[in-house]
CSV table of C-alpha atoms in Angstrom, one decimal:
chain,number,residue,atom,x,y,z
A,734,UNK,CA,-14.0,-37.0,55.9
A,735,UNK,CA,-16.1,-33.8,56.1
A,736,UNK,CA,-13.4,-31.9,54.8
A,737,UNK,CA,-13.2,-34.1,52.2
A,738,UNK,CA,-17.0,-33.7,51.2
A,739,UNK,CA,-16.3,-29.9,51.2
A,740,UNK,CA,-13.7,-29.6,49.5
A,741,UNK,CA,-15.1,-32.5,46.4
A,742,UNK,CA,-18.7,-29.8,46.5
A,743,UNK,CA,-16.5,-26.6,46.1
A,744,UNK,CA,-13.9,-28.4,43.0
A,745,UNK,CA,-17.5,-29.3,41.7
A,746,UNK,CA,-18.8,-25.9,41.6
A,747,UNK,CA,-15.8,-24.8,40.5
A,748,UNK,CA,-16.0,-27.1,37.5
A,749,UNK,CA,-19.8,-26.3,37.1
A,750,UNK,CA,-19.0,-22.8,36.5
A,751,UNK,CA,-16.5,-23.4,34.3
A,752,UNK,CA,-18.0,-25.9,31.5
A,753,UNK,CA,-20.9,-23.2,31.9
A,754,UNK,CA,-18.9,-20.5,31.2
A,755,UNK,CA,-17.0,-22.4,28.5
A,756,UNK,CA,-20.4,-23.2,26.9
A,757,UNK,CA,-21.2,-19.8,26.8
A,758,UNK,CA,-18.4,-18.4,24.8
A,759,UNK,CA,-18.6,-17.8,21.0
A,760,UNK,CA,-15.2,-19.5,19.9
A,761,UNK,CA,-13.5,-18.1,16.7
A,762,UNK,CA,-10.6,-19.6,15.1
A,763,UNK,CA,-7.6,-18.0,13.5
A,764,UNK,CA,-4.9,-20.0,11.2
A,765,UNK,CA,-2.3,-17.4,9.8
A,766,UNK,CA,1.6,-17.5,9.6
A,767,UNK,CA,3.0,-16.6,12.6
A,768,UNK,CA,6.3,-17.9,11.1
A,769,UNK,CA,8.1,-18.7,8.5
A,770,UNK,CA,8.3,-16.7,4.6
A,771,UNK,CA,4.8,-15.5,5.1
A,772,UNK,CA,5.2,-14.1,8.8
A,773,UNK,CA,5.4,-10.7,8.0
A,774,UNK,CA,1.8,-10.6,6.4
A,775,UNK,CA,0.0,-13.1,8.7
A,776,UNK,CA,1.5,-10.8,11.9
A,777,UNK,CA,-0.1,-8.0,10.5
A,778,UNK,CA,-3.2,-9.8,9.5
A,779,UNK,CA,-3.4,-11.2,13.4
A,780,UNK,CA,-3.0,-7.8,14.6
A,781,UNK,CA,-5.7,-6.6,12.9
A,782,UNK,CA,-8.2,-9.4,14.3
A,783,UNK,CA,-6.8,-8.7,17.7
A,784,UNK,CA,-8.2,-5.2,17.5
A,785,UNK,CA,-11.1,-5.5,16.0
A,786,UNK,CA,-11.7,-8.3,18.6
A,787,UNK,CA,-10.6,-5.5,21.3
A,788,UNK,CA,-13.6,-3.3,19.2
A,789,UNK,CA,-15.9,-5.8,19.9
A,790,UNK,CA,-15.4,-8.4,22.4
A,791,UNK,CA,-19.2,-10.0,22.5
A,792,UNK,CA,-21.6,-10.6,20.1
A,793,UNK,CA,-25.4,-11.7,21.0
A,794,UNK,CA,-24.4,-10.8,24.7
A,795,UNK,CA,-21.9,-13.5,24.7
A,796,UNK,CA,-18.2,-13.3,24.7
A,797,UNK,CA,-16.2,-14.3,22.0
A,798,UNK,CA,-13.2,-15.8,22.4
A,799,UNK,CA,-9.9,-16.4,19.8
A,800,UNK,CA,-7.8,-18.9,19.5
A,801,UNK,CA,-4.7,-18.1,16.8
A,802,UNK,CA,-2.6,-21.0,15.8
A,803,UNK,CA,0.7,-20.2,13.7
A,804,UNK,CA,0.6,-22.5,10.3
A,805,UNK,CA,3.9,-21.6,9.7
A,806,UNK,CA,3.7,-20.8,6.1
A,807,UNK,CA,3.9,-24.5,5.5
A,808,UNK,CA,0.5,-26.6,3.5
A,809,UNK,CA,0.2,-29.6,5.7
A,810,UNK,CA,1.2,-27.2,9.2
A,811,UNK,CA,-2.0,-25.2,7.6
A,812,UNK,CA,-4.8,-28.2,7.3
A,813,UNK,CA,-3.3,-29.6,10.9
A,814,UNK,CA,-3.8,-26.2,12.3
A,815,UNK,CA,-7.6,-26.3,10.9
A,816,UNK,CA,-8.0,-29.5,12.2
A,817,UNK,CA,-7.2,-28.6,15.8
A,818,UNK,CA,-9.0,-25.7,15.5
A,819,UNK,CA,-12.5,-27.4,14.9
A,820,UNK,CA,-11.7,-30.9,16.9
A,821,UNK,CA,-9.8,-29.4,19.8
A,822,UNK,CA,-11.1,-25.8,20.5
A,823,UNK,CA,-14.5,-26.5,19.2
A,824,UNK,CA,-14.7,-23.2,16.9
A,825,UNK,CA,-17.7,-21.9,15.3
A,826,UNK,CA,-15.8,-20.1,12.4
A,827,UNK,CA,-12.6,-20.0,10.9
A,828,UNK,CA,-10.4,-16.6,9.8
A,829,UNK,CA,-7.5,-17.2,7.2
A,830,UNK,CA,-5.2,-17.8,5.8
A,831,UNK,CA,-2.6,-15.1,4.3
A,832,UNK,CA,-1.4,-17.3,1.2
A,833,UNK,CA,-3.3,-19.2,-1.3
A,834,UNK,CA,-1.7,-22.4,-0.8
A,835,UNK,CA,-2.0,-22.5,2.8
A,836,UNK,CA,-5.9,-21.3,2.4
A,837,UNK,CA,-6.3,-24.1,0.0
A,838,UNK,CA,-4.8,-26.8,2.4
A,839,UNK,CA,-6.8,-25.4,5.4
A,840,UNK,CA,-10.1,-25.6,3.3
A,841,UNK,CA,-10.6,-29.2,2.5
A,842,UNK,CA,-10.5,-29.7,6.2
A,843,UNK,CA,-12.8,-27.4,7.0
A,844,UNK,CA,-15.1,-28.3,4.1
A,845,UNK,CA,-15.4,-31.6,5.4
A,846,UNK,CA,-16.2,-30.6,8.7
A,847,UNK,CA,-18.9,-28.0,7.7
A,848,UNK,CA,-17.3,-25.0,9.5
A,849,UNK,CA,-17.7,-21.5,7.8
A,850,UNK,CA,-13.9,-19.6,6.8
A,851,UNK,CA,-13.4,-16.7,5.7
A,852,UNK,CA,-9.6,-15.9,4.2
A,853,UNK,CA,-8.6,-12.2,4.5
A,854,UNK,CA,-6.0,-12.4,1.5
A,855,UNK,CA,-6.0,-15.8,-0.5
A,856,UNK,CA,-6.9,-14.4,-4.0
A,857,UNK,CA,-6.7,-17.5,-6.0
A,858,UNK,CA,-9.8,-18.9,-7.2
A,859,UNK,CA,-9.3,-22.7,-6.3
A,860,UNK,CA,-9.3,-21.3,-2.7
A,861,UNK,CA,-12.9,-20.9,-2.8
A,862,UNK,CA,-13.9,-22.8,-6.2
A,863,UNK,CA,-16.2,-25.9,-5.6
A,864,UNK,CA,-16.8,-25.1,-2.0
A,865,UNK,CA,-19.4,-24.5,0.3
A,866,UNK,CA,-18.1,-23.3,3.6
A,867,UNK,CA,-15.0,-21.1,2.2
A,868,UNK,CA,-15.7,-17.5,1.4
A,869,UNK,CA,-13.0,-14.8,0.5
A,870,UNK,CA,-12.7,-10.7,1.9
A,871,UNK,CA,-10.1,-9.8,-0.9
A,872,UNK,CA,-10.7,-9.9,-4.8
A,873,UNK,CA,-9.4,-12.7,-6.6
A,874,UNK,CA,-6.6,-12.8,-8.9
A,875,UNK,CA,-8.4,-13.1,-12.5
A,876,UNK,CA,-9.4,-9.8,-11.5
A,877,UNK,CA,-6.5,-8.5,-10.0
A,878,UNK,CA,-4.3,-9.7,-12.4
A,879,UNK,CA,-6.2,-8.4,-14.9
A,880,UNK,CA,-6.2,-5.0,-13.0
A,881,UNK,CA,-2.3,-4.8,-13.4
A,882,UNK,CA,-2.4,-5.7,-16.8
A,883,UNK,CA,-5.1,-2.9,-17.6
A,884,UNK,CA,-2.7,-0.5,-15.6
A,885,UNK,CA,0.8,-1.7,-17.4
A,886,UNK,CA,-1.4,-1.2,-20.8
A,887,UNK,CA,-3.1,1.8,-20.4
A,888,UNK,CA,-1.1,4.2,-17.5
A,889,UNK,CA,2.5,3.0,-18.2
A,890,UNK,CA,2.1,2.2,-21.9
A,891,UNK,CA,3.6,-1.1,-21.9
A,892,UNK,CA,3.1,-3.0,-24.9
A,893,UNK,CA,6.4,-6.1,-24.5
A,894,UNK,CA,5.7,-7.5,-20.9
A,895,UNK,CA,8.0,-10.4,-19.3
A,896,UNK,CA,6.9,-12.1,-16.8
A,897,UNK,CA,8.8,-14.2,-13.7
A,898,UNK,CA,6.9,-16.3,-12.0
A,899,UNK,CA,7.4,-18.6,-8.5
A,900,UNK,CA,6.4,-22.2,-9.4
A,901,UNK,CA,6.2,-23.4,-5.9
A,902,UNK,CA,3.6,-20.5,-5.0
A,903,UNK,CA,-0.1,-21.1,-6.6
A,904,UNK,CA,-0.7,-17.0,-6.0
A,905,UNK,CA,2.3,-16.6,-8.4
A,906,UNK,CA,1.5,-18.7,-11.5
A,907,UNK,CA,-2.2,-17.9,-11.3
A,908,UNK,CA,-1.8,-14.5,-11.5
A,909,UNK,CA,1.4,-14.3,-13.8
A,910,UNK,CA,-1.3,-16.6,-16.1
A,911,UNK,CA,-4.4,-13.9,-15.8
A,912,UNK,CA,-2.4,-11.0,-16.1
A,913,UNK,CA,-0.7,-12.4,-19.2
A,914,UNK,CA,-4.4,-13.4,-20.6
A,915,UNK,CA,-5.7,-9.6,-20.4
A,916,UNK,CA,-2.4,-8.3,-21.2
A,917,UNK,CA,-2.7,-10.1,-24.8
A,918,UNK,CA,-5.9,-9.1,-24.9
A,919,UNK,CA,-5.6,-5.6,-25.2
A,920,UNK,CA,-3.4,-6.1,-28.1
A,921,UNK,CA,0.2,-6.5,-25.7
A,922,UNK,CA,2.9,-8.8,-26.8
A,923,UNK,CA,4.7,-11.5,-24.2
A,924,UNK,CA,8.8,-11.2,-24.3
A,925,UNK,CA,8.5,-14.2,-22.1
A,926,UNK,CA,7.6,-15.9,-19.4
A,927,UNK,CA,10.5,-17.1,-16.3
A,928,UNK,CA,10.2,-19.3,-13.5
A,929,UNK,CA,11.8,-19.7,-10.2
A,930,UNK,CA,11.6,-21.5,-7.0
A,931,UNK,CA,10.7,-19.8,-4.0
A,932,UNK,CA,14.3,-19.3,-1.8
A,933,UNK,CA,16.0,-18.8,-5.1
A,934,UNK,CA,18.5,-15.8,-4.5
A,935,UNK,CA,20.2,-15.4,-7.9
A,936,UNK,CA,17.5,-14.2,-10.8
A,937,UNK,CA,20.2,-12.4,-13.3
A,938,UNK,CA,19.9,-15.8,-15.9
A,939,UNK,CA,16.2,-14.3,-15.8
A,940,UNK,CA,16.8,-10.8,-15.9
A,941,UNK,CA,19.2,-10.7,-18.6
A,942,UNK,CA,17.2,-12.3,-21.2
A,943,UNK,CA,14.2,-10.2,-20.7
A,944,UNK,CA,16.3,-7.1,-20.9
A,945,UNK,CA,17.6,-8.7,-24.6
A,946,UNK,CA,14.2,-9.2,-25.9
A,947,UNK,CA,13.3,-5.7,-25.3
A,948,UNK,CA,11.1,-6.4,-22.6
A,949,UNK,CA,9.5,-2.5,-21.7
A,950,UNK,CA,7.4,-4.0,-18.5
A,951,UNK,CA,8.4,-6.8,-16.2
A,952,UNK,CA,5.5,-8.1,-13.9
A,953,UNK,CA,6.4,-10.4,-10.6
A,954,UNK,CA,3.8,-11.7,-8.9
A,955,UNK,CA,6.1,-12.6,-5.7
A,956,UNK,CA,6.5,-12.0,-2.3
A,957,UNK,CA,7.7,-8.7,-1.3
A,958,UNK,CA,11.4,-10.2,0.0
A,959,UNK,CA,11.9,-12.1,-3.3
A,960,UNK,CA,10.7,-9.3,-5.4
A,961,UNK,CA,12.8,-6.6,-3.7
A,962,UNK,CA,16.0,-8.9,-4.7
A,963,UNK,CA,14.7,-8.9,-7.8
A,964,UNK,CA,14.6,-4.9,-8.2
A,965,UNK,CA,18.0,-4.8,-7.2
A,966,UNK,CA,19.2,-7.0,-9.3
A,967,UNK,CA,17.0,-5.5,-12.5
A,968,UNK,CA,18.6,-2.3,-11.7
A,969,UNK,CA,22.1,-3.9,-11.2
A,970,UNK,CA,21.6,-5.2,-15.1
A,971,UNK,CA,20.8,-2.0,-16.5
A,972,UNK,CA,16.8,-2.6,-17.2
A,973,UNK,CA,15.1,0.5,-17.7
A,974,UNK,CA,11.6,-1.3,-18.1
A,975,UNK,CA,8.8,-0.5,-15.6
A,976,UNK,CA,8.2,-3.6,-12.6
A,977,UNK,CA,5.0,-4.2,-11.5
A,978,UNK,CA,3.8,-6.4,-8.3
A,979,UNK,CA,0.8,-8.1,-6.5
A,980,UNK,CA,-0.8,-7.7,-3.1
A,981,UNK,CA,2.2,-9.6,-1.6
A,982,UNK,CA,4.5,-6.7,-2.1
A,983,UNK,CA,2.2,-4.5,0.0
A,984,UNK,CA,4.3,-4.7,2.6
A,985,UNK,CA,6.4,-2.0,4.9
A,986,UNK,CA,9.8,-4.0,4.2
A,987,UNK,CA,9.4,-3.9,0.9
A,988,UNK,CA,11.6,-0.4,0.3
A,989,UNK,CA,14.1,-1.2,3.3
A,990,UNK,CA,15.1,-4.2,1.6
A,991,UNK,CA,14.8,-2.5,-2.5
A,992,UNK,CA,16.1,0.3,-1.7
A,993,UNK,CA,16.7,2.8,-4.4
A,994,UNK,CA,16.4,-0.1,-6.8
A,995,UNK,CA,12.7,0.2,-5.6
A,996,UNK,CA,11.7,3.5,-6.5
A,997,UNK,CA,9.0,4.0,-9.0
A,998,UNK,CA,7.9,-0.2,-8.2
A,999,UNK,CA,4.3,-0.2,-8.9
A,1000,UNK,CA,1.7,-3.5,-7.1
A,1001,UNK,CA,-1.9,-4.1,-6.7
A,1002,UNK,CA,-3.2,-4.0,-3.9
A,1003,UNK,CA,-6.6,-3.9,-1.5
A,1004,UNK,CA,-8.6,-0.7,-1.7
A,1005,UNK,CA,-7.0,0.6,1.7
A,1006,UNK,CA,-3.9,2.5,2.6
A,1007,UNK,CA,-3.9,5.1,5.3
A,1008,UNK,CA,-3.0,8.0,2.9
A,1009,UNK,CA,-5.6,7.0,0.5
A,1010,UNK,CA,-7.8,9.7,-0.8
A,1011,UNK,CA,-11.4,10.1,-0.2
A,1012,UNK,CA,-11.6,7.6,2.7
A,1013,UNK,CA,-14.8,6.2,4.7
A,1014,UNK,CA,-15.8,6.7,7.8
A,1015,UNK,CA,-15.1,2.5,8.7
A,1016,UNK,CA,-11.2,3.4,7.3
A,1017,UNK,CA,-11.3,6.5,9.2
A,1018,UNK,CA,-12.0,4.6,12.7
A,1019,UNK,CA,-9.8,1.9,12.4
A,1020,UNK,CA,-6.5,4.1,10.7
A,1021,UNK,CA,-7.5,6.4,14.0
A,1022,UNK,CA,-7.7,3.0,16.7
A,1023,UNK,CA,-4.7,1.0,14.8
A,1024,UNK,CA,-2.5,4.4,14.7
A,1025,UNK,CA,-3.2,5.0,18.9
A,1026,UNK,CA,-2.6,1.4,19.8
A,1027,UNK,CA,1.1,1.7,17.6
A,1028,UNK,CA,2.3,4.5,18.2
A,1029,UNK,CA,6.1,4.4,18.6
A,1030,UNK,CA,6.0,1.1,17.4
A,1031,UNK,CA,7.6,-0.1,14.5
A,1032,UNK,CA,4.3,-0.8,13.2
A,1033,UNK,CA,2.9,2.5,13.7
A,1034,UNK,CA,1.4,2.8,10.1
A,1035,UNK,CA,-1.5,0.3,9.0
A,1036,UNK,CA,-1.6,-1.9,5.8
A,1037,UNK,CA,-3.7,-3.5,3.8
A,1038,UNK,CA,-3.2,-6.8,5.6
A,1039,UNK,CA,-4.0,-5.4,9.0
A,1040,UNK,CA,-7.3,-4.0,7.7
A,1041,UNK,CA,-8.3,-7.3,5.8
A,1042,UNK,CA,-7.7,-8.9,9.3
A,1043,UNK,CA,-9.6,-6.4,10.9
A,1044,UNK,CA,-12.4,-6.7,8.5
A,1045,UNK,CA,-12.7,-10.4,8.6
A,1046,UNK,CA,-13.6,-10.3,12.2
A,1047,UNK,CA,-16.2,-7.9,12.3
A,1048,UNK,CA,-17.4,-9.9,9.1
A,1049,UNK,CA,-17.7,-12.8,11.1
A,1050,UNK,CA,-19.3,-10.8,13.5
A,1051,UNK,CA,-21.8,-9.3,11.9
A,1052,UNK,CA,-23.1,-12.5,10.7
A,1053,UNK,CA,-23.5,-14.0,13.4
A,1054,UNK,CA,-25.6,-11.2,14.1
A,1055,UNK,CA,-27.5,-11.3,11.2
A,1056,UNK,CA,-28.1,-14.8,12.0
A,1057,UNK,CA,-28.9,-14.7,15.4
A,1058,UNK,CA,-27.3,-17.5,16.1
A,1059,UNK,CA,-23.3,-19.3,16.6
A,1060,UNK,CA,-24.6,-22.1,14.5
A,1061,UNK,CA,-22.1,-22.5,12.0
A,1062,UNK,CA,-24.5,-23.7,9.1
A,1063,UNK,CA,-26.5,-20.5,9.7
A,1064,UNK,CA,-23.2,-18.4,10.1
A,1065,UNK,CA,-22.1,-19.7,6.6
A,1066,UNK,CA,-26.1,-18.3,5.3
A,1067,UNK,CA,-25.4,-15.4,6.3
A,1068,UNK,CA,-21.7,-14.8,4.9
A,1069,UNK,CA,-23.4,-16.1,1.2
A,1070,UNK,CA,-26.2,-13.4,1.3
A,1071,UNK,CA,-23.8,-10.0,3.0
A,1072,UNK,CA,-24.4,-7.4,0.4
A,1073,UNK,CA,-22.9,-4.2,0.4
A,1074,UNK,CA,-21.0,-4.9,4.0
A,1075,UNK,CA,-19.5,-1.8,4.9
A,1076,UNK,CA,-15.9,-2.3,5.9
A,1077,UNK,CA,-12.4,-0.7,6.3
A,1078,UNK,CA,-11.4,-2.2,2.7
A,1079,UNK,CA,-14.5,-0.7,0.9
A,1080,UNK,CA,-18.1,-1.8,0.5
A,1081,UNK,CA,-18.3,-5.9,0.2
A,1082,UNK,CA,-21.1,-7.8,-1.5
A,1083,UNK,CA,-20.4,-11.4,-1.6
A,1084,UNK,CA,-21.0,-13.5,-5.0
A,1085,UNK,CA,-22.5,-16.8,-6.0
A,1086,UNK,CA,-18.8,-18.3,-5.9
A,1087,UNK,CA,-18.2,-16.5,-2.1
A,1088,UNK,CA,-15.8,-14.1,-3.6
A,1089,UNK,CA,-15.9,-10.6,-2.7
A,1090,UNK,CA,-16.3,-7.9,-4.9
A,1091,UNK,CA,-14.7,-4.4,-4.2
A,1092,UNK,CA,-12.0,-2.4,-6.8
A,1093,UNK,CA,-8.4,-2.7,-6.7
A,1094,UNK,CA,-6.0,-0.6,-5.9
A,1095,UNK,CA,-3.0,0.4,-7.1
A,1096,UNK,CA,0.3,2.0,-4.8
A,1097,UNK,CA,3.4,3.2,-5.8
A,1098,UNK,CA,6.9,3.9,-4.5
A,1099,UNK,CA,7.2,7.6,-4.8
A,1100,UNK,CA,10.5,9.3,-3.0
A,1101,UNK,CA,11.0,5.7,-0.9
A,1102,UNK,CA,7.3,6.0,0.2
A,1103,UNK,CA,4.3,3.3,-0.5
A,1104,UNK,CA,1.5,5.9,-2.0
A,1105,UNK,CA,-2.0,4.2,-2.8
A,1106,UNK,CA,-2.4,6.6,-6.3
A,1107,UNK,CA,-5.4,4.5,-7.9
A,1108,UNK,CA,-8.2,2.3,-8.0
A,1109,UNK,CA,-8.6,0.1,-10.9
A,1110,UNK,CA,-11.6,-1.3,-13.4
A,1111,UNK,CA,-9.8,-4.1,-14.9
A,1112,UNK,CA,-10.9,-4.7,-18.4
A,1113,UNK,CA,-11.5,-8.3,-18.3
């Protein structure tokens, strides 16, 4: 029996120390596709949280803790993920998702549950439109569609722009719809406009009637493994006319899967790149720590992704800094009032409808190499 007593007092220290130590931890939540057509870009995103979590593993003199769950590029795997997030794991903040649909999903759970997110890459407006706990690190797509269609009018000269868009994807048609808006603004004409469902292989019905309306500028807003097929199969067709992308393409696959068909393939895409010109001293540290951590790797090179990741966390961070407090309603005050944040993707102020504002860039393939060559005002 007195064996027994011991042995109950030591499980119930044992247990004390734990739910103390379990209180103690500031407990951030990740939601990002692990798996599935978006993997490639929620990888990268994740790895860039994981090192800027490495960078700074405590905050108020607590530590923070993640916990990633894979959404698997699917809506209803996204709001379930969210939903274990907050009700299981008990998180204090929410980082994601890659993809505007899955960021759209995983909202209107944690709207109702009053916990603060902040997507890396979801550039649709509905992602943030309307709510109160759902903020953005990227630009959104009126303005980056509008960038591309500034670029296509002014740079490249493009005055007959067709456009194919993926019906299934929200990030497609809203910024296949903005682009064409500024594009006809500036005094372009629209050869037409062609649809497609994401997993569609075959896009030469497509191609071919662009190429006989003259089309002199084809824009995709896809996903860089769709749009690659498409390249090829432009080029197979004989088009001469110039292809332009979104931030989806900005990824290191992009050209293994193109090819040759991807040289001269211009995109959008976040002010960062490690190449880029004239960078700050936050891009400097983290193209430095990302490039030791990787070496040898296949990812050896950082992206736009990874940094977005990367500067997500220390966003989250930082507010709860600034708020002096793991309180999630006073975490959310403080990501509505961050102005002029300094982070790897450029200087962030946050606006009255939690979008961030920072230029876009532009990359593109040169030689079989992704080179960031611009920033862009987009004539709205």
């Amino acid at each position: 029996m007195k064996a027994l007593k011991v042995f109950s007092a030591v499980l119930l220290v044992f247990i004390l120390v734990g739910s103390a130590f379990a209180a103690d931890e500031i407990r951030i939540g990740v939601y990002e596709p692990m798996t599935g057509q978006n993997a490639f870009g929620g990888q990268l995103t994740v790895e860039g949280i994981k090192l800027a979590h490495e960078q700074a593993p405590e905050v108020l003199g607590r530590p923070v803790k993640l916990f990633i769950v894979d959404n698997k590029s699917d809506k209803v795997e996204a709001a379930n993920a969210v939903k274990r997030l907050i009700d299981k794991e008990k998180v204090v903040a929410i980082i994601g998702s890659y993809g505007s649909s899955l960021s759209m999903a995983g909202g209107e759970v944690a709207e109702k549950s009053g916990i603060p997110c902040i997507t890396d890459s979801a550039t649709n407006p509905l992602v943030t439109q309307g709510k109160k706990y759902y903020f953005r690190m990227c630009f959104i797509d009126p303005y980056q569609g509008a960038a591309a269609a500034t670029y296509a009018y002014n740079d490249l000269e493009a005055r007959n722009a067709a456009l194919l868009l993926d019906v299934a994807q929200d990030y497609s048609v809203g910024l296949g719809n903005f682009f064409k808006k500024a594009f006809v603004k500036m005094g372009g004409n629209i050869a037409g406009i062609y649809k497609y469902q994401s997993g569609d292989q075959d896009f030469t019905a497509q191609l071919t009637d662009a190429i006989s309306k003259g089309a002199d500028f084809l824009y995709i807003p896809s996903y860089f493994a769709e749009g690659a097929i498409i390249m090829k199969q432009a080029r197979e067709l004989g088009a001469d006319f110039y292809i332009m992308g979104g931030d989806a393409m900005d990824n290191p696959d992009l050209v293994k899967i193109g090819g040759d068909a991807a040289e001269g393939f211009s995109y959008t895409t976040f002010p960062y790149a490690p190449e880029m010109p004239d960078m700050t001293k936050e891009a400097e540290t983290f193209t430095k720590l990302w490039r030791d951590k990787y070496a040898g790797t296949d990812m050896s090179e950082p992206n736009a992704n990874s940094a977005l990741g990367y500067d997500c966390y220390m966003f989250v961070i930082d507010a709860i800094k600034r708020a002096n407090s793991a309180d999630p309603e006073k975490i959310t005050e403080a990501f509505a009032t961050a102005k002029d944040w300094p982070g790897v993707t450029g200087s962030t102020t946050i606006n009255e409808t939690h979008d961030a504002e920072k230029p876009v860039g532009i990359k593109v393939i040169v030689n079989g190499v992704q080179v960031y060559t611009a920033s862009v005002q987009p004539e709205m």
